[in-house]
Coordinates of C-alpha atoms in Angstrom, one line a residue:
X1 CA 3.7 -9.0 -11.2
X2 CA 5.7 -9.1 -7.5
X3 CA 7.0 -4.8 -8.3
X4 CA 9.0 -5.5 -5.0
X5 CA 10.8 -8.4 -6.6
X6 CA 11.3 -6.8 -9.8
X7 CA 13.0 -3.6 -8.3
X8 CA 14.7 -5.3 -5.4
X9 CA 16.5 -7.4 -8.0
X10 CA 17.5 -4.8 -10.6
X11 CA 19.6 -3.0 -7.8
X12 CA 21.6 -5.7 -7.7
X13 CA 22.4 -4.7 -11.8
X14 CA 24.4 -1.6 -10.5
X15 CA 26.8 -3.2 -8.1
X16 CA 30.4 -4.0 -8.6
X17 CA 32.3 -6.7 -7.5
X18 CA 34.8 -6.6 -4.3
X19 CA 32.7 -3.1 -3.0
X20 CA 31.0 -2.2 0.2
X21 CA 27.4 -2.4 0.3
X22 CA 25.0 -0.7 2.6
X23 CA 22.2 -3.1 3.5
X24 CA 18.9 -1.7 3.8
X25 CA 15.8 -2.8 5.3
X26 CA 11.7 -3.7 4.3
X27 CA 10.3 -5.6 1.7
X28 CA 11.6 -4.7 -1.2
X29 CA 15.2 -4.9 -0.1
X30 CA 14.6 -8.6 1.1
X31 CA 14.6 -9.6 -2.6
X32 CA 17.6 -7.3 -3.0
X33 CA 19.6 -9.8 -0.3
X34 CA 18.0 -13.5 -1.9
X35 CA 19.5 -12.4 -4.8
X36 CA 22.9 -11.6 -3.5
X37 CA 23.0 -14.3 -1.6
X38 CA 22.4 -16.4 -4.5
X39 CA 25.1 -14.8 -6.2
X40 CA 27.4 -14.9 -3.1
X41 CA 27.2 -18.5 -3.2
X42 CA 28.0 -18.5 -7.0
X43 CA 31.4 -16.8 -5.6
X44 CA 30.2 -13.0 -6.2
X45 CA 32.4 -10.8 -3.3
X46 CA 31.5 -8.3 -1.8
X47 CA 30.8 -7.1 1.7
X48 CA 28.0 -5.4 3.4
X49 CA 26.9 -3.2 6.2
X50 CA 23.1 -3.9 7.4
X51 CA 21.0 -1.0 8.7
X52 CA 19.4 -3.1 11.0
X53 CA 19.6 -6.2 13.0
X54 CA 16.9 -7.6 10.9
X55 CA 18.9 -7.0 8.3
X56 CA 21.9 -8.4 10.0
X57 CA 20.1 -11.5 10.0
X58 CA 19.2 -12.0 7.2
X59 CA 22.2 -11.6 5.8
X60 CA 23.9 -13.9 8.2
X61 CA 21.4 -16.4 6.8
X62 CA 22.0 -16.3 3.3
X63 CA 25.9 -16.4 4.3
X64 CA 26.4 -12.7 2.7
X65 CA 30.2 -11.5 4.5
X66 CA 29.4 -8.3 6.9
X67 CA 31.5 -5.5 7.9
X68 CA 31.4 -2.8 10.1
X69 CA 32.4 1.2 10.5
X70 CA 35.4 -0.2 12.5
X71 CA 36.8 -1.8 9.0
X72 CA 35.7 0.5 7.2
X73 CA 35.8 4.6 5.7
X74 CA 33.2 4.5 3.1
X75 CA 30.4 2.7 1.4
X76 CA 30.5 2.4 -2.2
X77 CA 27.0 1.4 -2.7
X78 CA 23.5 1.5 -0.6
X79 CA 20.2 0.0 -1.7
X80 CA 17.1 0.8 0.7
X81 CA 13.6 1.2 0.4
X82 CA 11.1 4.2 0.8
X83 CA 7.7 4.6 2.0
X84 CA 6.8 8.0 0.0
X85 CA 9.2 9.3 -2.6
X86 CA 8.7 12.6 -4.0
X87 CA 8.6 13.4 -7.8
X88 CA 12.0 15.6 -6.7
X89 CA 13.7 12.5 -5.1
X90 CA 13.3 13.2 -1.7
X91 CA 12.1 10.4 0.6
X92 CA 10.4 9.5 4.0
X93 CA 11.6 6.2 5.6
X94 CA 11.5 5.0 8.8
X95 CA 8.5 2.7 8.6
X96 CA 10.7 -0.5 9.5
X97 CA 11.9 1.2 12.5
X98 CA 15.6 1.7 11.1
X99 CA 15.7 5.6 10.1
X100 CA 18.5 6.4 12.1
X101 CA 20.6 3.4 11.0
X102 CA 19.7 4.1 7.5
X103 CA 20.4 7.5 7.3
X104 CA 24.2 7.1 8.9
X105 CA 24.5 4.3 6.0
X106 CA 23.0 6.5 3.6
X107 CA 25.6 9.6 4.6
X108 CA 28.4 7.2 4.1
X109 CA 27.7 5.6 0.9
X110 CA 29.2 7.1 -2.5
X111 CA 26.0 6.5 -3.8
X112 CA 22.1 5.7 -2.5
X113 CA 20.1 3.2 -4.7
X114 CA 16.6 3.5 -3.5
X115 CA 13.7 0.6 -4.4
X116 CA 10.1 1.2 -4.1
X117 CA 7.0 -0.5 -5.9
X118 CA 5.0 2.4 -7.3
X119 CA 2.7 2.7 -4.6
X120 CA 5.5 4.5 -3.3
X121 CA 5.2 7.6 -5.7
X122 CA 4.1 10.6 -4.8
X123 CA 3.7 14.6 -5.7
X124 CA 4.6 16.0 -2.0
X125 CA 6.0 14.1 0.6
X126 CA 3.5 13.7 3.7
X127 CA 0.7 10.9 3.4
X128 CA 2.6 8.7 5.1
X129 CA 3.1 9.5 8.7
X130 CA 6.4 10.8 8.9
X131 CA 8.7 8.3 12.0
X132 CA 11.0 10.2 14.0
X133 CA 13.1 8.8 16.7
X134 CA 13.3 9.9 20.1
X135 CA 14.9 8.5 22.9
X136 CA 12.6 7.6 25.8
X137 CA 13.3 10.2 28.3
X138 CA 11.2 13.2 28.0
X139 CA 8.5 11.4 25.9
X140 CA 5.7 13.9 26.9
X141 CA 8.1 16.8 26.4
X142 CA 9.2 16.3 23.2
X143 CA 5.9 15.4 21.5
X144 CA 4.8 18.7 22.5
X145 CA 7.6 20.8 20.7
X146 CA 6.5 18.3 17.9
X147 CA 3.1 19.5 18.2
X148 CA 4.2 22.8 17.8
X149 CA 5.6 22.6 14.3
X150 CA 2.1 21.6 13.1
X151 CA 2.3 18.0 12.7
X152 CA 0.3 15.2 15.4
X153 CA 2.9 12.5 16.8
X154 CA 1.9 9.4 18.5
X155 CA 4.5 6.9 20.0
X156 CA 4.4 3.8 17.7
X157 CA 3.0 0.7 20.0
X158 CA 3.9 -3.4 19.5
X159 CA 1.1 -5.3 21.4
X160 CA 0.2 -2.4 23.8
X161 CA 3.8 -1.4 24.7
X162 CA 6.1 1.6 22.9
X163 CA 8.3 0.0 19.5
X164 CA 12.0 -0.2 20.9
X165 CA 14.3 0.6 17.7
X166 CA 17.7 -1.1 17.6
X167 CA 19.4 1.7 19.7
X168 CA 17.3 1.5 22.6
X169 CA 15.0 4.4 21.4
X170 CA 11.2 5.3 21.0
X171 CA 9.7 6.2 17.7
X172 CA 6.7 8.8 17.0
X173 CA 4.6 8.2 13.5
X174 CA 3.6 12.0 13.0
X175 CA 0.7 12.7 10.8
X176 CA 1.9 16.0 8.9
X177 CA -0.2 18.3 6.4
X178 CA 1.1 18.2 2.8
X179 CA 4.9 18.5 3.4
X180 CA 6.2 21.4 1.3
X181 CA 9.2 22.3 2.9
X182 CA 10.8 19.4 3.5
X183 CA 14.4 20.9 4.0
X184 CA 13.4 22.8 6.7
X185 CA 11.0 20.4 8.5
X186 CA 14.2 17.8 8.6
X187 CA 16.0 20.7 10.5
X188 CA 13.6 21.9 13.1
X189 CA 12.8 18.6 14.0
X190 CA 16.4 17.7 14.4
X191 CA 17.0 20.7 16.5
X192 CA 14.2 19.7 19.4
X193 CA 16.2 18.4 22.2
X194 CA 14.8 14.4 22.6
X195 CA 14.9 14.0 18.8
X196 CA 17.8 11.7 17.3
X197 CA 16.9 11.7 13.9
X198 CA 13.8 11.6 11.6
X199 CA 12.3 9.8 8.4
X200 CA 13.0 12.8 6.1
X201 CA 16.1 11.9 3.9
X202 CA 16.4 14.9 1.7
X203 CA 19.1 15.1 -1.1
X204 CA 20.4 11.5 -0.3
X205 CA 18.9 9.5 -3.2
X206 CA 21.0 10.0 -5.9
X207 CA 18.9 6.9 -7.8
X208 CA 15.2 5.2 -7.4
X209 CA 14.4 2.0 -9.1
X210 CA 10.2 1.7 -9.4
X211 CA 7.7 1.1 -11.5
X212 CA 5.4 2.6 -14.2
X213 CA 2.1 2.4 -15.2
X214 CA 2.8 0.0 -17.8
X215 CA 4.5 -2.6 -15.2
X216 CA 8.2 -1.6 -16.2
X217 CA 11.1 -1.2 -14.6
X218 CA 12.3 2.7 -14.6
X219 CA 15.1 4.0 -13.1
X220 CA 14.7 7.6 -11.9
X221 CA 18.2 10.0 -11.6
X222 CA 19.2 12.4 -9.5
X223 CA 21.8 13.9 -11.5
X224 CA 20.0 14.2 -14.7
X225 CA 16.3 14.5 -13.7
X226 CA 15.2 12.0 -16.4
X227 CA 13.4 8.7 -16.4
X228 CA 14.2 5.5 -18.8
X229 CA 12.3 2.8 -19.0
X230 CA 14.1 -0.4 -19.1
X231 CA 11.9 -2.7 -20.8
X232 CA 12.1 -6.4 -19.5

């Protein structure tokens, strides 16, 4: 069984005609876009905002309308991915290079869909090398205030030169010790001077789509702290 597919595709259960739609970006939320743009060409309407050019793209492709903070107040809906979410709901992205994008789509969306295989389950956030974004200036400086909070950052590299994210800015993949505050880590990293924004979206998912053991769709809640399973 594709768990990306299956996921990526049940988001698309909990939108609404004629709404805003944040866009995410990775692998599982590609199969969220083929199947809107399927629908869009059945005459579904809706709009949406992409958290990256990637994104952007794609959707141009599959001829899904796109707006912008300029047209708009609020998002009604986003659907993104993870890389690690917690067994509290708490995520780390980033690992598509879009953190910052996402996480200003994220703040502005009503509510924040997330879709992740099961792979992407976890008890404590931290396996995953947390991304932060930095801009370029500084580099040497800022990884060593990193360094000081405990945690080992290294500048991600594309054929032996530094990843450039779609605002012009670096990113650091920090390995990081079993991450049991994650709260506070979001804040002191935010407060080092150089740092724009990192992977750590705390209190933002208000709904993750996965999988369990037995292959099945669940849908996990914020609000009520349950799990049902959705049998297919």
């Amino acid at each position: 069984m594709n768990e990306k597919k299956a996921v990526g595709e049940k988001a698309v259960e909990f939108l609404k005609e004629d709404i805003v739609v944040g866009l995410g970006t990775g692998s599982t939320v590609y199969y969220t876009l083929q199947l809107l743009g399927k629908l869009v060409q059945q005459g579904y309407s809706i709009k949406g905002i992409p958290t990256s050019s990637q994104t952007a793209k794609i959707a141009t492709e599959l001829n899904i309308p796109l707006t912008s903070f300029n047209e708009i107040d609020e998002i009604d809906i986003a659907i993104d991915g993870a890389d690690e979410v917690s067994s509290s709901l708490e995520l780390i992205k980033g690992g598509g290079g879009a953190l910052l994008r996402e996480k200003i789509v994220a703040k502005a969306a009503k509510k924040l869909i997330i879709v992740a295989d099961s792979s992407k389950l976890v008890d404590w956030l931290g396996s995953f090398p947390l991304p932060v974004e930095i801009v370029p200036f500084g580099v040497e400086a800022t990884k060593r205030h990193i360094q000081k909070l405990g945690i080992n950052p290294e500048i991600r590299m594309v054929d032996g030169t530094p990843f450039i994210t779609d605002n012009g800015n670096y990113i650091l993949d920090c390995a990081c010790p079993k991450i049991l505050a994650p709260h506070e880590m979001e804040h002191d990293l935010n407060m080092i001077p150089g740092v724009v924004d990192n992977g750590l979206f705390i209190g933002m998912a208000d709904m993750v789509i996965t999988m369990d053991r037995n292959k099945e769709v669940i849908i996990m809640e914020r609000e009520k702290q349950v799990t049902n399973t959705i049998h297919q």
